[in-house]
């Protein structure tokens, strides 16, 4: 039996196995790996895809990450913030279409007007959907007070990618005033407050090794991450990390294959978490997100942002669906998901199974997460 097959025959890979699985890059090995991960997904969370309607609220950003197209030093971007009423109209549309959840994402800001605007949006989206829409926020690093304000307004989930679990690699990708430790502490704080915690990394970063990616997966478990959103790194022309761009075209296939293996290995190791098939996968192949589902992901975030704003929210080059309306996005996705033999969990919140089970077990043992809410 090959080393790969011996690992796949275990009920769950051991931590030392992860780098071996991530390196299984021959087409035959990759197919076996993805099939095994798909089987674990179906067993643990079913052949069901949950949709989260994504709103890219604002591209104003105080951060300057070296890879990101909306970093504050990129003066070629026209900055926007979508008015509250427009977001509410979009959220109502999503709710009426049967979306169980929305994600509000924006560049990082922490001024009082912004904090208040997000709290208002959360309160109003909960009210218009009669508390049915679960809300995920993705607004970067914030103070404890801000995280608590938004949680109390009714946001239950928070997505903050650690980008890489390796502090040294993080330092190479960020200016000196960005701190890996501060970001990790934000994740701990979010968990303590009671959010369903989401995080993730970029895959295929310059200088990133398979061993580091294996440690990223262990990091998710250590930090009690129950929703994973990770995608391939894609160079952006107006950032300091544009260097790889000339050669990127021929790297696409390898970059996509690596991202799919990371999804698959995360599913094999963490089993009952939610894993999103990131939009960046679709930049590498038209059916990239569906390939993500076939590798073990179970969440897709259709973009509900009005197309008039989308071109200005380009974190990376070649972002897909820039001019499609939400209705068109929904139609084309639905047909492709049906072709995989999966159904869409319309009308369902799609909470992370790992989160629900941990809370039930915690409650049995008398451990309550502070501020935990019943849902
Ligand atoms: N390629 C891929 N993902 C990127 N992000 C930012 N820039 C890029 C890029 N060039 C991701 C980061 C961030 C998320 C909102 O977008 O992981 O957390
Ligand atoms: Fe940090 Fe955009 S500036 S991810």
PDB file of N, CA and C in Angstrom, residues 263-345:
ATOM      1  N   UNK A 263      -7.880  22.373   0.690  1.00  0.00           N
ATOM      2  CA  UNK A 263      -9.297  22.198   1.087  1.00  0.00           C
ATOM      3  C   UNK A 263      -9.536  20.741   1.487  1.00  0.00           C
ATOM      4  N   UNK A 264      -9.063  19.828   0.657  1.00  0.00           N
ATOM      5  CA  UNK A 264      -9.314  18.399   0.900  1.00  0.00           C
ATOM      6  C   UNK A 264      -8.680  17.955   2.223  1.00  0.00           C
ATOM      7  N   UNK A 265      -7.439  18.372   2.464  1.00  0.00           N
ATOM      8  CA  UNK A 265      -6.753  17.923   3.677  1.00  0.00           C
ATOM      9  C   UNK A 265      -7.409  18.558   4.915  1.00  0.00           C
ATOM     10  N   UNK A 266      -7.873  19.788   4.771  1.00  0.00           N
ATOM     11  CA  UNK A 266      -8.591  20.425   5.884  1.00  0.00           C
ATOM     12  C   UNK A 266      -9.867  19.644   6.195  1.00  0.00           C
ATOM     13  N   UNK A 267     -10.577  19.221   5.182  1.00  0.00           N
ATOM     14  CA  UNK A 267     -11.795  18.425   5.412  1.00  0.00           C
ATOM     15  C   UNK A 267     -11.459  17.086   6.069  1.00  0.00           C
ATOM     16  N   UNK A 268     -10.382  16.443   5.588  1.00  0.00           N
ATOM     17  CA  UNK A 268     -10.013  15.140   6.168  1.00  0.00           C
ATOM     18  C   UNK A 268      -9.618  15.283   7.637  1.00  0.00           C
ATOM     19  N   UNK A 269      -8.970  16.385   7.975  1.00  0.00           N
ATOM     20  CA  UNK A 269      -8.452  16.518   9.338  1.00  0.00           C
ATOM     21  C   UNK A 269      -9.495  17.108  10.298  1.00  0.00           C
ATOM     22  N   UNK A 270     -10.230  18.122   9.834  1.00  0.00           N
ATOM     23  CA  UNK A 270     -11.177  18.791  10.749  1.00  0.00           C
ATOM     24  C   UNK A 270     -12.596  18.233  10.635  1.00  0.00           C
ATOM     25  N   UNK A 271     -12.891  17.580   9.545  1.00  0.00           N
ATOM     26  CA  UNK A 271     -14.119  16.801   9.361  1.00  0.00           C
ATOM     27  C   UNK A 271     -15.449  17.572   9.398  1.00  0.00           C
ATOM     28  N   UNK A 272     -15.833  18.144  10.557  1.00  0.00           N
ATOM     29  CA  UNK A 272     -17.204  18.663  10.652  1.00  0.00           C
ATOM     30  C   UNK A 272     -17.297  20.189  10.657  1.00  0.00           C
ATOM     31  N   UNK A 273     -16.285  20.871  10.107  1.00  0.00           N
ATOM     32  CA  UNK A 273     -16.341  22.340  10.031  1.00  0.00           C
ATOM     33  C   UNK A 273     -17.018  22.770   8.725  1.00  0.00           C
ATOM     34  N   UNK A 274     -17.354  24.056   8.643  1.00  0.00           N
ATOM     35  CA  UNK A 274     -17.777  24.615   7.356  1.00  0.00           C
ATOM     36  C   UNK A 274     -16.544  25.097   6.594  1.00  0.00           C
ATOM     37  N   UNK A 275     -16.490  24.795   5.324  1.00  0.00           N
ATOM     38  CA  UNK A 275     -15.356  25.254   4.493  1.00  0.00           C
ATOM     39  C   UNK A 275     -15.926  25.942   3.249  1.00  0.00           C
ATOM     40  N   UNK A 276     -15.495  27.174   3.019  1.00  0.00           N
ATOM     41  CA  UNK A 276     -15.995  27.909   1.848  1.00  0.00           C
ATOM     42  C   UNK A 276     -15.120  27.645   0.623  1.00  0.00           C
ATOM     43  N   UNK A 277     -15.787  27.538  -0.531  1.00  0.00           N
ATOM     44  CA  UNK A 277     -15.066  27.493  -1.810  1.00  0.00           C
ATOM     45  C   UNK A 277     -14.918  28.945  -2.247  1.00  0.00           C
ATOM     46  N   UNK A 278     -13.730  29.518  -2.048  1.00  0.00           N
ATOM     47  CA  UNK A 278     -13.518  30.958  -2.237  1.00  0.00           C
ATOM     48  C   UNK A 278     -13.694  31.371  -3.696  1.00  0.00           C
ATOM     49  N   UNK A 279     -14.137  32.611  -3.866  1.00  0.00           N
ATOM     50  CA  UNK A 279     -14.299  33.159  -5.211  1.00  0.00           C
ATOM     51  C   UNK A 279     -12.975  33.161  -5.977  1.00  0.00           C
ATOM     52  N   UNK A 280     -11.861  33.299  -5.242  1.00  0.00           N
ATOM     53  CA  UNK A 280     -10.558  33.324  -5.926  1.00  0.00           C
ATOM     54  C   UNK A 280     -10.310  32.032  -6.705  1.00  0.00           C
ATOM     55  N   UNK A 281     -10.956  30.921  -6.297  1.00  0.00           N
ATOM     56  CA  UNK A 281     -10.808  29.665  -7.060  1.00  0.00           C
ATOM     57  C   UNK A 281     -11.359  29.834  -8.471  1.00  0.00           C
ATOM     58  N   UNK A 282     -12.421  30.635  -8.554  1.00  0.00           N
ATOM     59  CA  UNK A 282     -13.078  30.830  -9.851  1.00  0.00           C
ATOM     60  C   UNK A 282     -12.232  31.700 -10.784  1.00  0.00           C
ATOM     61  N   UNK A 283     -11.316  32.461 -10.199  1.00  0.00           N
ATOM     62  CA  UNK A 283     -10.399  33.252 -11.023  1.00  0.00           C
ATOM     63  C   UNK A 283      -9.430  32.326 -11.761  1.00  0.00           C
ATOM     64  N   UNK A 284      -9.137  31.192 -11.148  1.00  0.00           N
ATOM     65  CA  UNK A 284      -8.153  30.276 -11.733  1.00  0.00           C
ATOM     66  C   UNK A 284      -8.795  29.311 -12.729  1.00  0.00           C
ATOM     67  N   UNK A 285     -10.092  29.048 -12.572  1.00  0.00           N
ATOM     68  CA  UNK A 285     -10.815  28.199 -13.528  1.00  0.00           C
ATOM     69  C   UNK A 285     -12.287  28.581 -13.440  1.00  0.00           C
ATOM     70  N   UNK A 286     -12.993  28.602 -14.580  1.00  0.00           N
ATOM     71  CA  UNK A 286     -14.401  29.048 -14.549  1.00  0.00           C
ATOM     72  C   UNK A 286     -15.244  28.225 -13.569  1.00  0.00           C
ATOM     73  N   UNK A 287     -14.919  26.943 -13.414  1.00  0.00           N
ATOM     74  CA  UNK A 287     -15.681  26.116 -12.466  1.00  0.00           C
ATOM     75  C   UNK A 287     -14.876  25.858 -11.188  1.00  0.00           C
ATOM     76  N   UNK A 288     -14.004  26.810 -10.837  1.00  0.00           N
ATOM     77  CA  UNK A 288     -13.119  26.632  -9.687  1.00  0.00           C
ATOM     78  C   UNK A 288     -13.871  26.397  -8.384  1.00  0.00           C
ATOM     79  N   UNK A 289     -14.973  27.123  -8.176  1.00  0.00           N
ATOM     80  CA  UNK A 289     -15.702  26.941  -6.903  1.00  0.00           C
ATOM     81  C   UNK A 289     -16.358  25.571  -6.842  1.00  0.00           C
ATOM     82  N   UNK A 290     -16.878  25.103  -7.973  1.00  0.00           N
ATOM     83  CA  UNK A 290     -17.475  23.760  -7.991  1.00  0.00           C
ATOM     84  C   UNK A 290     -16.395  22.711  -7.731  1.00  0.00           C
ATOM     85  N   UNK A 291     -15.193  22.959  -8.274  1.00  0.00           N
ATOM     86  CA  UNK A 291     -14.091  22.045  -7.961  1.00  0.00           C
ATOM     87  C   UNK A 291     -13.793  22.061  -6.464  1.00  0.00           C
ATOM     88  N   UNK A 292     -13.947  23.233  -5.852  1.00  0.00           N
ATOM     89  CA  UNK A 292     -13.775  23.350  -4.393  1.00  0.00           C
ATOM     90  C   UNK A 292     -14.801  22.491  -3.656  1.00  0.00           C
ATOM     91  N   UNK A 293     -16.045  22.497  -4.125  1.00  0.00           N
ATOM     92  CA  UNK A 293     -17.084  21.665  -3.495  1.00  0.00           C
ATOM     93  C   UNK A 293     -16.717  20.187  -3.620  1.00  0.00           C
ATOM     94  N   UNK A 294     -16.197  19.817  -4.782  1.00  0.00           N
ATOM     95  CA  UNK A 294     -15.840  18.413  -5.007  1.00  0.00           C
ATOM     96  C   UNK A 294     -14.602  18.011  -4.192  1.00  0.00           C
ATOM     97  N   UNK A 295     -13.865  18.999  -3.678  1.00  0.00           N
ATOM     98  CA  UNK A 295     -12.687  18.693  -2.855  1.00  0.00           C
ATOM     99  C   UNK A 295     -13.022  18.736  -1.367  1.00  0.00           C
ATOM    100  N   UNK A 296     -14.285  19.041  -1.030  1.00  0.00           N
ATOM    101  CA  UNK A 296     -14.655  18.999   0.390  1.00  0.00           C
ATOM    102  C   UNK A 296     -15.254  20.277   0.952  1.00  0.00           C
ATOM    103  N   UNK A 297     -15.317  21.361   0.158  1.00  0.00           N
ATOM    104  CA  UNK A 297     -15.941  22.591   0.665  1.00  0.00           C
ATOM    105  C   UNK A 297     -17.469  22.416   0.671  1.00  0.00           C
ATOM    106  N   UNK A 298     -18.157  23.181   1.536  1.00  0.00           N
ATOM    107  CA  UNK A 298     -19.622  23.071   1.585  1.00  0.00           C
ATOM    108  C   UNK A 298     -20.333  24.423   1.657  1.00  0.00           C
ATOM    109  N   UNK A 299     -19.585  25.494   1.400  1.00  0.00           N
ATOM    110  CA  UNK A 299     -20.179  26.831   1.463  1.00  0.00           C
ATOM    111  C   UNK A 299     -19.722  27.621   0.244  1.00  0.00           C
ATOM    112  N   UNK A 300     -20.669  28.396  -0.336  1.00  0.00           N
ATOM    113  CA  UNK A 300     -20.307  29.310  -1.427  1.00  0.00           C
ATOM    114  C   UNK A 300     -20.863  30.688  -1.075  1.00  0.00           C
ATOM    115  N   UNK A 301     -20.113  31.710  -1.411  1.00  0.00           N
ATOM    116  CA  UNK A 301     -20.558  33.063  -1.086  1.00  0.00           C
ATOM    117  C   UNK A 301     -20.891  33.840  -2.361  1.00  0.00           C
ATOM    118  N   UNK A 302     -22.115  33.681  -2.904  1.00  0.00           N
ATOM    119  CA  UNK A 302     -22.458  34.438  -4.110  1.00  0.00           C
ATOM    120  C   UNK A 302     -22.412  35.935  -3.801  1.00  0.00           C
ATOM    121  N   UNK A 303     -21.857  36.670  -4.736  1.00  0.00           N
ATOM    122  CA  UNK A 303     -21.674  38.102  -4.511  1.00  0.00           C
ATOM    123  C   UNK A 303     -22.974  38.854  -4.760  1.00  0.00           C
ATOM    124  N   UNK A 304     -23.535  39.477  -3.719  1.00  0.00           N
ATOM    125  CA  UNK A 304     -24.775  40.239  -3.892  1.00  0.00           C
ATOM    126  C   UNK A 304     -24.505  41.744  -3.984  1.00  0.00           C
ATOM    127  N   UNK A 305     -23.234  42.113  -4.038  1.00  0.00           N
ATOM    128  CA  UNK A 305     -22.895  43.533  -4.176  1.00  0.00           C
ATOM    129  C   UNK A 305     -23.363  44.037  -5.543  1.00  0.00           C
ATOM    130  N   UNK A 306     -23.956  45.220  -5.573  1.00  0.00           N
ATOM    131  CA  UNK A 306     -24.390  45.798  -6.846  1.00  0.00           C
ATOM    132  C   UNK A 306     -23.177  45.877  -7.790  1.00  0.00           C
ATOM    133  N   UNK A 307     -23.330  45.370  -9.040  1.00  0.00           N
ATOM    134  CA  UNK A 307     -22.179  45.368  -9.961  1.00  0.00           C
ATOM    135  C   UNK A 307     -21.495  46.718 -10.120  1.00  0.00           C
ATOM    136  N   UNK A 308     -22.218  47.822  -9.860  1.00  0.00           N
ATOM    137  CA  UNK A 308     -21.570  49.127 -10.067  1.00  0.00           C
ATOM    138  C   UNK A 308     -20.396  49.352  -9.101  1.00  0.00           C
ATOM    139  N   UNK A 309     -20.353  48.628  -7.980  1.00  0.00           N
ATOM    140  CA  UNK A 309     -19.239  48.789  -7.038  1.00  0.00           C
ATOM    141  C   UNK A 309     -18.133  47.748  -7.232  1.00  0.00           C
ATOM    142  N   UNK A 310     -18.452  46.674  -7.953  1.00  0.00           N
ATOM    143  CA  UNK A 310     -17.559  45.509  -7.859  1.00  0.00           C
ATOM    144  C   UNK A 310     -16.158  45.718  -8.406  1.00  0.00           C
ATOM    145  N   UNK A 311     -16.050  46.512  -9.492  1.00  0.00           N
ATOM    146  CA  UNK A 311     -14.727  46.678 -10.093  1.00  0.00           C
ATOM    147  C   UNK A 311     -13.770  47.322  -9.100  1.00  0.00           C
ATOM    148  N   UNK A 312     -14.328  48.141  -8.173  1.00  0.00           N
ATOM    149  CA  UNK A 312     -13.466  48.840  -7.213  1.00  0.00           C
ATOM    150  C   UNK A 312     -13.106  47.958  -6.027  1.00  0.00           C
ATOM    151  N   UNK A 313     -13.646  46.743  -5.955  1.00  0.00           N
ATOM    152  CA  UNK A 313     -13.307  45.852  -4.837  1.00  0.00           C
ATOM    153  C   UNK A 313     -12.499  44.683  -5.373  1.00  0.00           C
ATOM    154  N   UNK A 314     -11.397  45.008  -5.995  1.00  0.00           N
ATOM    155  CA  UNK A 314     -10.560  43.938  -6.539  1.00  0.00           C
ATOM    156  C   UNK A 314      -9.365  43.712  -5.629  1.00  0.00           C
ATOM    157  N   UNK A 315      -9.475  42.684  -4.808  1.00  0.00           N
ATOM    158  CA  UNK A 315      -8.372  42.356  -3.901  1.00  0.00           C
ATOM    159  C   UNK A 315      -7.238  41.745  -4.714  1.00  0.00           C
ATOM    160  N   UNK A 316      -7.618  41.062  -5.799  1.00  0.00           N
ATOM    161  CA  UNK A 316      -6.630  40.418  -6.655  1.00  0.00           C
ATOM    162  C   UNK A 316      -7.084  40.605  -8.097  1.00  0.00           C
ATOM    163  N   UNK A 317      -6.166  40.386  -9.047  1.00  0.00           N
ATOM    164  CA  UNK A 317      -6.498  40.627 -10.451  1.00  0.00           C
ATOM    165  C   UNK A 317      -7.395  39.523 -11.010  1.00  0.00           C
ATOM    166  N   UNK A 318      -8.263  39.898 -11.944  1.00  0.00           N
ATOM    167  CA  UNK A 318      -9.039  38.896 -12.674  1.00  0.00           C
ATOM    168  C   UNK A 318     -10.229  38.371 -11.894  1.00  0.00           C
ATOM    169  N   UNK A 319     -10.730  39.160 -10.941  1.00  0.00           N
ATOM    170  CA  UNK A 319     -11.873  38.706 -10.147  1.00  0.00           C
ATOM    171  C   UNK A 319     -13.074  38.452 -11.066  1.00  0.00           C
ATOM    172  N   UNK A 320     -13.750  37.304 -10.911  1.00  0.00           N
ATOM    173  CA  UNK A 320     -14.824  36.953 -11.843  1.00  0.00           C
ATOM    174  C   UNK A 320     -16.143  37.680 -11.556  1.00  0.00           C
ATOM    175  N   UNK A 321     -17.082  37.574 -12.512  1.00  0.00           N
ATOM    176  CA  UNK A 321     -18.463  38.060 -12.341  1.00  0.00           C
ATOM    177  C   UNK A 321     -18.536  39.548 -12.024  1.00  0.00           C
ATOM    178  N   UNK A 322     -17.607  40.350 -12.574  1.00  0.00           N
ATOM    179  CA  UNK A 322     -17.603  41.759 -12.199  1.00  0.00           C
ATOM    180  C   UNK A 322     -18.861  42.477 -12.645  1.00  0.00           C
ATOM    181  N   UNK A 323     -19.461  42.003 -13.740  1.00  0.00           N
ATOM    182  CA  UNK A 323     -20.618  42.745 -14.218  1.00  0.00           C
ATOM    183  C   UNK A 323     -21.910  41.941 -14.197  1.00  0.00           C
ATOM    184  N   UNK A 324     -21.936  40.875 -13.415  1.00  0.00           N
ATOM    185  CA  UNK A 324     -23.180  40.118 -13.362  1.00  0.00           C
ATOM    186  C   UNK A 324     -24.033  40.570 -12.197  1.00  0.00           C
ATOM    187  N   UNK A 325     -25.347  40.631 -12.395  1.00  0.00           N
ATOM    188  CA  UNK A 325     -26.218  41.005 -11.289  1.00  0.00           C
ATOM    189  C   UNK A 325     -26.411  39.786 -10.406  1.00  0.00           C
ATOM    190  N   UNK A 326     -26.972  40.027  -9.213  1.00  0.00           N
ATOM    191  CA  UNK A 326     -27.156  38.925  -8.252  1.00  0.00           C
ATOM    192  C   UNK A 326     -28.027  37.817  -8.843  1.00  0.00           C
ATOM    193  N   UNK A 327     -29.031  38.186  -9.631  1.00  0.00           N
ATOM    194  CA  UNK A 327     -29.920  37.164 -10.198  1.00  0.00           C
ATOM    195  C   UNK A 327     -29.153  36.275 -11.165  1.00  0.00           C
ATOM    196  N   UNK A 328     -28.323  36.889 -11.985  1.00  0.00           N
ATOM    197  CA  UNK A 328     -27.539  36.080 -12.936  1.00  0.00           C
ATOM    198  C   UNK A 328     -26.580  35.152 -12.219  1.00  0.00           C
ATOM    199  N   UNK A 329     -25.925  35.683 -11.171  1.00  0.00           N
ATOM    200  CA  UNK A 329     -24.977  34.867 -10.403  1.00  0.00           C
ATOM    201  C   UNK A 329     -25.694  33.648  -9.849  1.00  0.00           C
ATOM    202  N   UNK A 330     -26.902  33.870  -9.340  1.00  0.00           N
ATOM    203  CA  UNK A 330     -27.627  32.787  -8.692  1.00  0.00           C
ATOM    204  C   UNK A 330     -27.970  31.700  -9.704  1.00  0.00           C
ATOM    205  N   UNK A 331     -28.460  32.136 -10.881  1.00  0.00           N
ATOM    206  CA  UNK A 331     -28.874  31.172 -11.902  1.00  0.00           C
ATOM    207  C   UNK A 331     -27.727  30.295 -12.363  1.00  0.00           C
ATOM    208  N   UNK A 332     -26.578  30.924 -12.639  1.00  0.00           N
ATOM    209  CA  UNK A 332     -25.495  30.118 -13.217  1.00  0.00           C
ATOM    210  C   UNK A 332     -24.924  29.187 -12.166  1.00  0.00           C
ATOM    211  N   UNK A 333     -24.862  29.643 -10.933  1.00  0.00           N
ATOM    212  CA  UNK A 333     -24.345  28.773  -9.859  1.00  0.00           C
ATOM    213  C   UNK A 333     -25.240  27.568  -9.607  1.00  0.00           C
ATOM    214  N   UNK A 334     -26.552  27.863  -9.560  1.00  0.00           N
ATOM    215  CA  UNK A 334     -27.491  26.787  -9.225  1.00  0.00           C
ATOM    216  C   UNK A 334     -27.393  25.622 -10.206  1.00  0.00           C
ATOM    217  N   UNK A 335     -27.299  25.966 -11.495  1.00  0.00           N
ATOM    218  CA  UNK A 335     -27.243  24.921 -12.514  1.00  0.00           C
ATOM    219  C   UNK A 335     -25.976  24.093 -12.342  1.00  0.00           C
ATOM    220  N   UNK A 336     -24.870  24.769 -12.027  1.00  0.00           N
ATOM    221  CA  UNK A 336     -23.605  24.035 -11.923  1.00  0.00           C
ATOM    222  C   UNK A 336     -23.559  23.160 -10.665  1.00  0.00           C
ATOM    223  N   UNK A 337     -24.210  23.621  -9.610  1.00  0.00           N
ATOM    224  CA  UNK A 337     -24.235  22.809  -8.385  1.00  0.00           C
ATOM    225  C   UNK A 337     -25.100  21.570  -8.598  1.00  0.00           C
ATOM    226  N   UNK A 338     -26.222  21.749  -9.281  1.00  0.00           N
ATOM    227  CA  UNK A 338     -27.091  20.599  -9.558  1.00  0.00           C
ATOM    228  C   UNK A 338     -26.313  19.560 -10.367  1.00  0.00           C
ATOM    229  N   UNK A 339     -25.447  20.030 -11.269  1.00  0.00           N
ATOM    230  CA  UNK A 339     -24.707  19.078 -12.101  1.00  0.00           C
ATOM    231  C   UNK A 339     -23.719  18.247 -11.278  1.00  0.00           C
ATOM    232  N   UNK A 340     -23.368  18.722 -10.081  1.00  0.00           N
ATOM    233  CA  UNK A 340     -22.496  17.934  -9.195  1.00  0.00           C
ATOM    234  C   UNK A 340     -23.296  16.922  -8.387  1.00  0.00           C
ATOM    235  N   UNK A 341     -24.634  17.020  -8.464  1.00  0.00           N
ATOM    236  CA  UNK A 341     -25.472  16.117  -7.667  1.00  0.00           C
ATOM    237  C   UNK A 341     -25.669  16.619  -6.243  1.00  0.00           C
ATOM    238  N   UNK A 342     -25.450  17.914  -6.010  1.00  0.00           N
ATOM    239  CA  UNK A 342     -25.640  18.454  -4.667  1.00  0.00           C
ATOM    240  C   UNK A 342     -26.883  19.340  -4.635  1.00  0.00           C
ATOM    241  N   UNK A 343     -27.401  19.554  -3.446  1.00  0.00           N
ATOM    242  CA  UNK A 343     -28.540  20.479  -3.317  1.00  0.00           C
ATOM    243  C   UNK A 343     -28.083  21.723  -2.557  1.00  0.00           C
ATOM    244  N   UNK A 344     -28.889  22.780  -2.660  1.00  0.00           N
ATOM    245  CA  UNK A 344     -28.566  24.038  -1.981  1.00  0.00           C
ATOM    246  C   UNK A 344     -29.459  24.140  -0.743  1.00  0.00           C
ATOM    247  N   UNK A 345     -28.851  24.460   0.386  1.00  0.00           N
ATOM    248  CA  UNK A 345     -29.623  24.524   1.638  1.00  0.00           C
ATOM    249  C   UNK A 345     -30.402  25.823   1.757  1.00  0.00           C
TER     250      UNK A 345
END
